[in-house]
PDB file of C-alpha atoms in Angstrom:
ATOM      1  CA  MET A   1      -3.981 -21.493 -30.459  1.00 46.00           C
ATOM      2  CA  ASN A   2      -4.237 -18.064 -32.019  1.00 46.00           C
ATOM      3  CA  THR A   3      -4.979 -15.448 -29.355  1.00 53.00           C
ATOM      4  CA  ALA A   4      -4.704 -12.400 -31.592  1.00 51.00           C
ATOM      5  CA  PRO A   5      -8.006 -10.525 -31.884  1.00 51.00           C
ATOM      6  CA  THR A   6      -9.579 -10.716 -35.311  1.00 53.00           C
ATOM      7  CA  GLY A   7     -11.986  -7.832 -34.993  1.00 51.00           C
ATOM      8  CA  ASP A   8     -14.960 -10.159 -35.562  1.00 57.00           C
ATOM      9  CA  ARG A   9     -16.406  -9.599 -32.090  1.00 59.00           C
ATOM     10  CA  PRO A  10     -17.275  -6.236 -30.486  1.00 57.00           C
ATOM     11  CA  GLY A  11     -14.357  -4.724 -28.566  1.00 54.00           C
ATOM     12  CA  GLU A  12     -11.659  -6.766 -30.296  1.00 53.00           C
ATOM     13  CA  GLN A  13     -10.578  -3.878 -32.493  1.00 54.00           C
ATOM     14  CA  LEU A  14     -10.039  -1.805 -29.349  1.00 51.00           C
ATOM     15  CA  LEU A  15      -7.688  -4.483 -28.062  1.00 52.00           C
ATOM     16  CA  GLN A  16      -5.686  -4.280 -31.287  1.00 54.00           C
ATOM     17  CA  ASP A  17      -5.254  -0.515 -30.827  1.00 56.00           C
ATOM     18  CA  HIS A  18      -3.899  -0.819 -27.262  1.00 58.00           C
ATOM     19  CA  PRO A  19      -0.336  -1.746 -26.441  1.00 62.00           C
ATOM     20  CA  SER A  20       0.026  -5.160 -24.925  1.00 74.00           C
ATOM     21  CA  TYR A  21      -0.236  -5.321 -21.155  1.00 77.00           C
ATOM     22  CA  THR A  22       3.119  -7.096 -21.123  1.00 81.00           C
ATOM     23  CA  GLN A  23       4.682  -4.121 -22.904  1.00 82.00           C
ATOM     24  CA  VAL A  24       3.172  -1.752 -20.349  1.00 81.00           C
ATOM     25  CA  GLN A  25       4.383  -3.918 -17.477  1.00 82.00           C
ATOM     26  CA  GLU A  26       7.908  -3.902 -18.902  1.00 84.00           C
ATOM     27  CA  SER A  27       7.920  -0.135 -19.511  1.00 85.00           C
ATOM     28  CA  ALA A  28      10.072   2.262 -17.514  1.00 89.00           C
ATOM     29  CA  GLU A  29       7.004   4.243 -16.430  1.00 89.00           C
ATOM     30  CA  PHE A  30       5.397   1.161 -14.896  1.00 87.00           C
ATOM     31  CA  GLY A  31       8.675   0.305 -13.185  1.00 89.00           C
ATOM     32  CA  GLU A  32       8.768   3.804 -11.660  1.00 92.00           C
ATOM     33  CA  LEU A  33       5.184   3.394 -10.456  1.00 91.00           C
ATOM     34  CA  ARG A  34       6.000   0.079  -8.796  1.00 93.00           C
ATOM     35  CA  ARG A  35       9.146   1.550  -7.231  1.00 94.00           C
ATOM     36  CA  ALA A  36       7.208   4.529  -5.866  1.00 93.00           C
ATOM     37  CA  HIS A  37       4.632   2.197  -4.327  1.00 93.00           C
ATOM     38  CA  ARG A  38       7.137  -0.266  -2.903  1.00 95.00           C
ATOM     39  CA  SER A  39       9.452   2.385  -1.474  1.00 95.00           C
ATOM     40  CA  PHE A  40       6.530   3.684   0.570  1.00 95.00           C
ATOM     41  CA  ALA A  41       4.531   0.564   1.391  1.00 94.00           C
ATOM     42  CA  PHE A  42       7.255  -1.927   2.313  1.00 96.00           C
ATOM     43  CA  PRO A  43       9.159   0.151   4.901  1.00 96.00           C
ATOM     44  CA  LEU A  44       5.924   1.328   6.512  1.00 95.00           C
ATOM     45  CA  THR A  45       4.579  -2.220   6.636  1.00 95.00           C
ATOM     46  CA  ILE A  46       7.755  -3.465   8.294  1.00 97.00           C
ATOM     47  CA  ALA A  47       7.697  -0.564  10.765  1.00 96.00           C
ATOM     48  CA  PHE A  48       4.056  -1.151  11.686  1.00 95.00           C
ATOM     49  CA  ILE A  49       4.464  -4.908  12.098  1.00 97.00           C
ATOM     50  CA  SER A  50       7.528  -4.284  14.294  1.00 97.00           C
ATOM     51  CA  TRP A  51       5.555  -1.767  16.363  1.00 96.00           C
ATOM     52  CA  TYR A  52       2.693  -4.253  16.738  1.00 96.00           C
ATOM     53  CA  LEU A  53       5.024  -7.102  17.716  1.00 97.00           C
ATOM     54  CA  LEU A  54       6.705  -4.848  20.267  1.00 96.00           C
ATOM     55  CA  TYR A  55       3.289  -4.219  21.813  1.00 95.00           C
ATOM     56  CA  VAL A  56       2.488  -7.945  21.902  1.00 95.00           C
ATOM     57  CA  LEU A  57       5.886  -8.880  23.351  1.00 96.00           C
ATOM     58  CA  LEU A  58       5.719  -6.178  25.999  1.00 96.00           C
ATOM     59  CA  SER A  59       2.194  -7.300  26.894  1.00 94.00           C
ATOM     60  CA  ASN A  60       3.410 -10.863  27.369  1.00 95.00           C
ATOM     61  CA  TYR A  61       6.824 -10.388  28.960  1.00 96.00           C
ATOM     62  CA  ALA A  62       6.904  -6.935  30.585  1.00 95.00           C
ATOM     63  CA  ASP A  63       3.898  -7.070  32.887  1.00 93.00           C
ATOM     64  CA  GLY A  64       5.353  -4.602  35.359  1.00 94.00           C
ATOM     65  CA  PHE A  65       6.116  -2.005  32.703  1.00 95.00           C
ATOM     66  CA  MET A  66       2.765  -2.364  30.953  1.00 94.00           C
ATOM     67  CA  ALA A  67       0.923  -2.110  34.299  1.00 95.00           C
ATOM     68  CA  THR A  68       2.624   1.189  35.129  1.00 94.00           C
ATOM     69  CA  LYS A  69       0.045   3.915  35.667  1.00 95.00           C
ATOM     70  CA  ALA A  70       0.321   6.722  33.130  1.00 93.00           C
ATOM     71  CA  VAL A  71      -2.542   8.991  34.203  1.00 93.00           C
ATOM     72  CA  GLY A  72      -5.095   8.056  36.832  1.00 92.00           C
ATOM     73  CA  ASN A  73      -6.295   4.515  36.114  1.00 93.00           C
ATOM     74  CA  ILE A  74      -4.846   4.539  32.591  1.00 95.00           C
ATOM     75  CA  ASN A  75      -1.783   2.332  32.307  1.00 95.00           C
ATOM     76  CA  VAL A  76       0.966   2.042  29.692  1.00 95.00           C
ATOM     77  CA  ALA A  77      -0.699  -1.002  28.078  1.00 95.00           C
ATOM     78  CA  LEU A  78      -3.865   0.978  27.352  1.00 96.00           C
ATOM     79  CA  VAL A  79      -1.857   3.877  25.936  1.00 95.00           C
ATOM     80  CA  PHE A  80       0.095   1.497  23.663  1.00 95.00           C
ATOM     81  CA  GLY A  81      -3.105  -0.267  22.600  1.00 95.00           C
ATOM     82  CA  LEU A  82      -4.812   2.996  21.665  1.00 96.00           C
ATOM     83  CA  ALA A  83      -1.638   4.102  19.895  1.00 96.00           C
ATOM     84  CA  GLN A  84      -2.005   1.021  17.659  1.00 95.00           C
ATOM     85  CA  PHE A  85      -5.329   2.382  16.407  1.00 95.00           C
ATOM     86  CA  LEU A  86      -3.909   5.868  16.003  1.00 97.00           C
ATOM     87  CA  THR A  87      -0.937   4.659  13.966  1.00 96.00           C
ATOM     88  CA  THR A  88      -3.230   2.548  11.766  1.00 95.00           C
ATOM     89  CA  PHE A  89      -5.308   5.600  10.864  1.00 97.00           C
ATOM     90  CA  LEU A  90      -2.232   7.795  10.418  1.00 97.00           C
ATOM     91  CA  ILE A  91      -0.625   5.302   8.049  1.00 96.00           C
ATOM     92  CA  ALA A  92      -3.857   5.040   6.026  1.00 96.00           C
ATOM     93  CA  TRP A  93      -4.077   8.848   5.801  1.00 97.00           C
ATOM     94  CA  TRP A  94      -0.389   9.143   4.891  1.00 96.00           C
ATOM     95  CA  TYR A  95      -0.704   6.462   2.202  1.00 95.00           C
ATOM     96  CA  SER A  96      -3.764   8.213   0.767  1.00 96.00           C
ATOM     97  CA  ARG A  97      -1.769  11.436   0.432  1.00 96.00           C
ATOM     98  CA  HIS A  98       1.202   9.580  -1.047  1.00 94.00           C
ATOM     99  CA  ALA A  99      -1.007   7.812  -3.574  1.00 94.00           C
ATOM    100  CA  ALA A 100      -2.729  11.037  -4.612  1.00 95.00           C
ATOM    101  CA  ALA A 101       0.555  12.903  -5.011  1.00 94.00           C
ATOM    102  CA  LYS A 102       2.869  10.232  -6.447  1.00 92.00           C
ATOM    103  CA  LEU A 103       1.018   7.135  -7.619  1.00 92.00           C
ATOM    104  CA  ASP A 104      -2.173   8.460  -9.187  1.00 92.00           C
ATOM    105  CA  PRO A 105      -0.447  10.865 -11.627  1.00 92.00           C
ATOM    106  CA  ARG A 106       1.911   8.103 -12.782  1.00 91.00           C
ATOM    107  CA  SER A 107      -0.878   5.579 -13.204  1.00 90.00           C
ATOM    108  CA  ALA A 108      -2.953   8.152 -15.100  1.00 90.00           C
ATOM    109  CA  ALA A 109      -0.018   8.731 -17.464  1.00 88.00           C
ATOM    110  CA  ILE A 110       0.301   4.987 -18.056  1.00 85.00           C
ATOM    111  CA  LYS A 111      -3.453   4.696 -18.632  1.00 85.00           C
ATOM    112  CA  SER A 112      -3.441   7.569 -21.116  1.00 85.00           C
ATOM    113  CA  GLY A 113      -0.548   5.893 -22.941  1.00 80.00           C
ATOM    114  CA  MET A 114      -2.718   2.803 -23.288  1.00 76.00           C
ATOM    115  CA  GLY A 115      -5.485   4.710 -24.968  1.00 68.00           C
ATOM    116  CA  GLY A 116      -7.268   6.655 -22.263  1.00 55.00           C
ATOM    117  CA  ASP A 117     -10.237   4.589 -21.125  1.00 52.00           C
ATOM    118  CA  ALA A 118      -8.398   1.314 -20.653  1.00 47.00           C
TER     119      ALA A 118
END
């Protein structure tokens, strides 16, 4: 089966002018983009899952510690639970800054190399 565009249908000529997506995926620039994403996302994901599992394990097996009063009627379990929400929002904010500073410029360069409006 011939999958090369013939130019007979609208938009096929544009496909002929763009580098193949496989070529882009194999390029050094795309590799750097993937590395920049992975080096940020994977460690933070592992850290957050570990933090969450610590909270769950402490809730199940350290009743005395989690029931310790922190301030007034607020105990350690409530503080840890609220900290889960705080860390979720902080990670989202941090990733947004990372993406704007490191990922978006690299992806824009790759897109412009493909012909601009790809």
